[in-house]
Amino acid sequence: MPTPSMEDYLEQIYMLIENKGYARVSDIAEALTVHPSSVTKMVQKLDKDDYLIYEKYRGLVLTPKGNKIGKRLVYRHELLEQFLRVIGVKEEHIYEDVEGIEHHLSWDSIDRIGDLVQFFEEEEKRLEDLRDVQSRSE
């Protein structure tokens, strides 16, 4: 399993490839606000661990393993953002909160959060009831 740092890189590389069709070291460095040399080191490690194929000066591509994990990491991030919105977290806190918790939850917890989001979104009345409880506790 990738480390939290590796996950951050895989998630970002996956998103860049999905959005731009490619991911360059400079793009990854900018997105993660790290130095290009740090990206190069991590990309080499991800290559060694078969998450991607990296050729110096030519770019990189995700392996099927890297693509699968990248896709799942993006799903996790988006689901946690969705969950925090559903439970009423203020928008200005959502990104930072997700970044703080996403690496600390098991996939079982992620799946249960997905169930809960689905439960609330299936019926508007459930969301209204939640908002009512929240307004009474403020």
Coordinates of C-alpha atoms in Angstrom, one line a residue, residues 4-138:
P4 CA 0.0 9.0 2.6
S5 CA 2.6 11.1 0.7
M6 CA 2.6 8.6 -2.2
E7 CA -1.2 8.8 -2.2
D8 CA -1.1 12.6 -2.5
Y9 CA 1.1 12.3 -5.5
L10 CA -0.9 9.5 -7.1
E11 CA -4.1 11.4 -6.6
Q12 CA -2.7 14.5 -8.1
I13 CA -1.1 12.7 -11.1
Y14 CA -4.4 10.9 -11.8
M15 CA -6.3 14.2 -11.7
L16 CA -3.7 16.0 -14.0
I17 CA -3.9 13.2 -16.5
E18 CA -7.7 13.1 -16.4
N19 CA -7.9 16.9 -16.9
K20 CA -4.9 17.7 -19.2
G21 CA -4.1 14.3 -20.7
Y22 CA -0.6 14.4 -19.1
A23 CA 1.2 15.1 -15.9
R24 CA 4.6 16.8 -16.0
V25 CA 7.0 17.1 -13.0
S26 CA 6.4 20.9 -13.0
D27 CA 2.6 20.5 -13.0
I28 CA 2.8 18.1 -10.1
A29 CA 5.1 20.4 -8.2
E30 CA 2.8 23.4 -8.7
A31 CA -0.3 21.5 -7.7
L32 CA 1.3 20.1 -4.5
T33 CA 3.3 23.2 -3.8
V34 CA 6.6 21.3 -3.5
H35 CA 9.9 21.6 -5.3
P36 CA 10.4 19.8 -8.6
S37 CA 13.3 17.9 -7.1
S38 CA 10.9 16.4 -4.5
V39 CA 8.5 15.4 -7.3
T40 CA 11.3 13.7 -9.2
K41 CA 12.3 11.7 -6.2
M42 CA 8.7 10.6 -5.5
V43 CA 8.0 9.8 -9.2
Q44 CA 11.1 7.6 -9.2
K45 CA 9.9 5.8 -6.1
L46 CA 6.4 5.4 -7.7
D47 CA 8.1 4.0 -10.8
K48 CA 10.1 1.5 -8.7
D49 CA 6.9 0.4 -7.0
D50 CA 5.1 -0.1 -10.3
Y51 CA 2.5 2.7 -9.8
L52 CA 3.8 4.5 -12.9
I53 CA 6.3 4.5 -15.7
Y54 CA 8.7 7.4 -15.7
E55 CA 11.2 8.3 -18.4
K56 CA 13.4 11.3 -17.6
Y57 CA 12.6 14.3 -19.9
R58 CA 9.7 12.3 -21.5
G59 CA 7.1 12.3 -18.8
L60 CA 5.2 9.6 -17.0
V61 CA 2.2 7.4 -17.4
L62 CA 0.2 5.5 -14.7
T63 CA 0.3 1.8 -14.8
P64 CA -3.0 -0.1 -14.4
K65 CA -2.2 -0.4 -10.7
G66 CA -1.4 3.3 -10.4
N67 CA -4.5 4.3 -12.4
K68 CA -6.8 2.1 -10.2
I69 CA -5.4 3.5 -7.0
G70 CA -5.4 7.1 -8.3
K71 CA -9.0 6.8 -9.3
R72 CA -9.9 5.4 -5.9
L73 CA -8.1 8.2 -4.1
V74 CA -9.9 10.9 -6.1
Y75 CA -13.2 9.1 -5.3
R76 CA -12.3 9.1 -1.6
H77 CA -11.4 12.8 -1.7
E78 CA -14.6 13.8 -3.5
L79 CA -16.8 11.6 -1.3
L80 CA -15.3 13.2 1.9
E81 CA -16.0 16.7 0.4
Q82 CA -19.5 15.6 -0.4
F83 CA -20.0 14.2 3.1
L84 CA -18.8 17.3 4.8
R85 CA -21.2 19.4 2.6
V86 CA -24.1 17.1 3.5
I87 CA -23.5 17.4 7.2
G88 CA -23.3 21.2 6.9
V89 CA -19.6 22.0 7.2
K90 CA -18.8 25.5 5.9
E91 CA -17.3 25.5 2.4
E92 CA -14.2 27.4 3.5
H93 CA -13.3 24.5 5.8
I94 CA -14.0 21.5 3.6
Y95 CA -10.8 21.2 1.6
E96 CA -8.5 21.6 4.5
D97 CA -10.6 19.2 6.6
V98 CA -10.6 16.6 3.9
E99 CA -6.8 16.9 3.6
G100 CA -6.5 16.4 7.3
I101 CA -8.6 13.2 7.5
E102 CA -8.5 11.4 4.2
H103 CA -5.3 9.4 5.0
H104 CA -6.5 8.4 8.5
L105 CA -9.7 6.5 7.5
S106 CA -9.9 2.9 6.5
W107 CA -11.6 2.0 3.3
D108 CA -14.4 0.4 5.4
S109 CA -15.0 3.8 7.0
I110 CA -15.0 5.4 3.5
D111 CA -17.6 2.9 2.3
R112 CA -19.8 3.6 5.4
I113 CA -19.5 7.3 4.8
G114 CA -20.6 6.7 1.2
D115 CA -23.6 4.8 2.5
L116 CA -24.5 7.7 4.8
V117 CA -24.2 10.3 2.0
Q118 CA -26.5 8.1 -0.2
F119 CA -28.9 7.7 2.7
F120 CA -29.2 11.5 3.1
E121 CA -29.3 12.3 -0.6
E122 CA -32.0 9.7 -1.4
E123 CA -34.7 11.6 0.4
E124 CA -34.8 15.4 0.8
K125 CA -36.7 15.0 4.0
R126 CA -33.7 13.4 5.7
L127 CA -31.6 16.4 4.8
E128 CA -34.3 18.7 6.1
D129 CA -34.4 16.8 9.4
L130 CA -30.7 17.0 9.8
R131 CA -30.7 20.8 9.1
D132 CA -33.5 21.1 11.7
V133 CA -31.4 19.2 14.3
Q134 CA -28.4 21.4 13.5
S135 CA -30.4 24.6 13.8
R136 CA -31.7 23.6 17.2
S137 CA -28.2 22.8 18.5
E138 CA -26.7 26.2 17.4

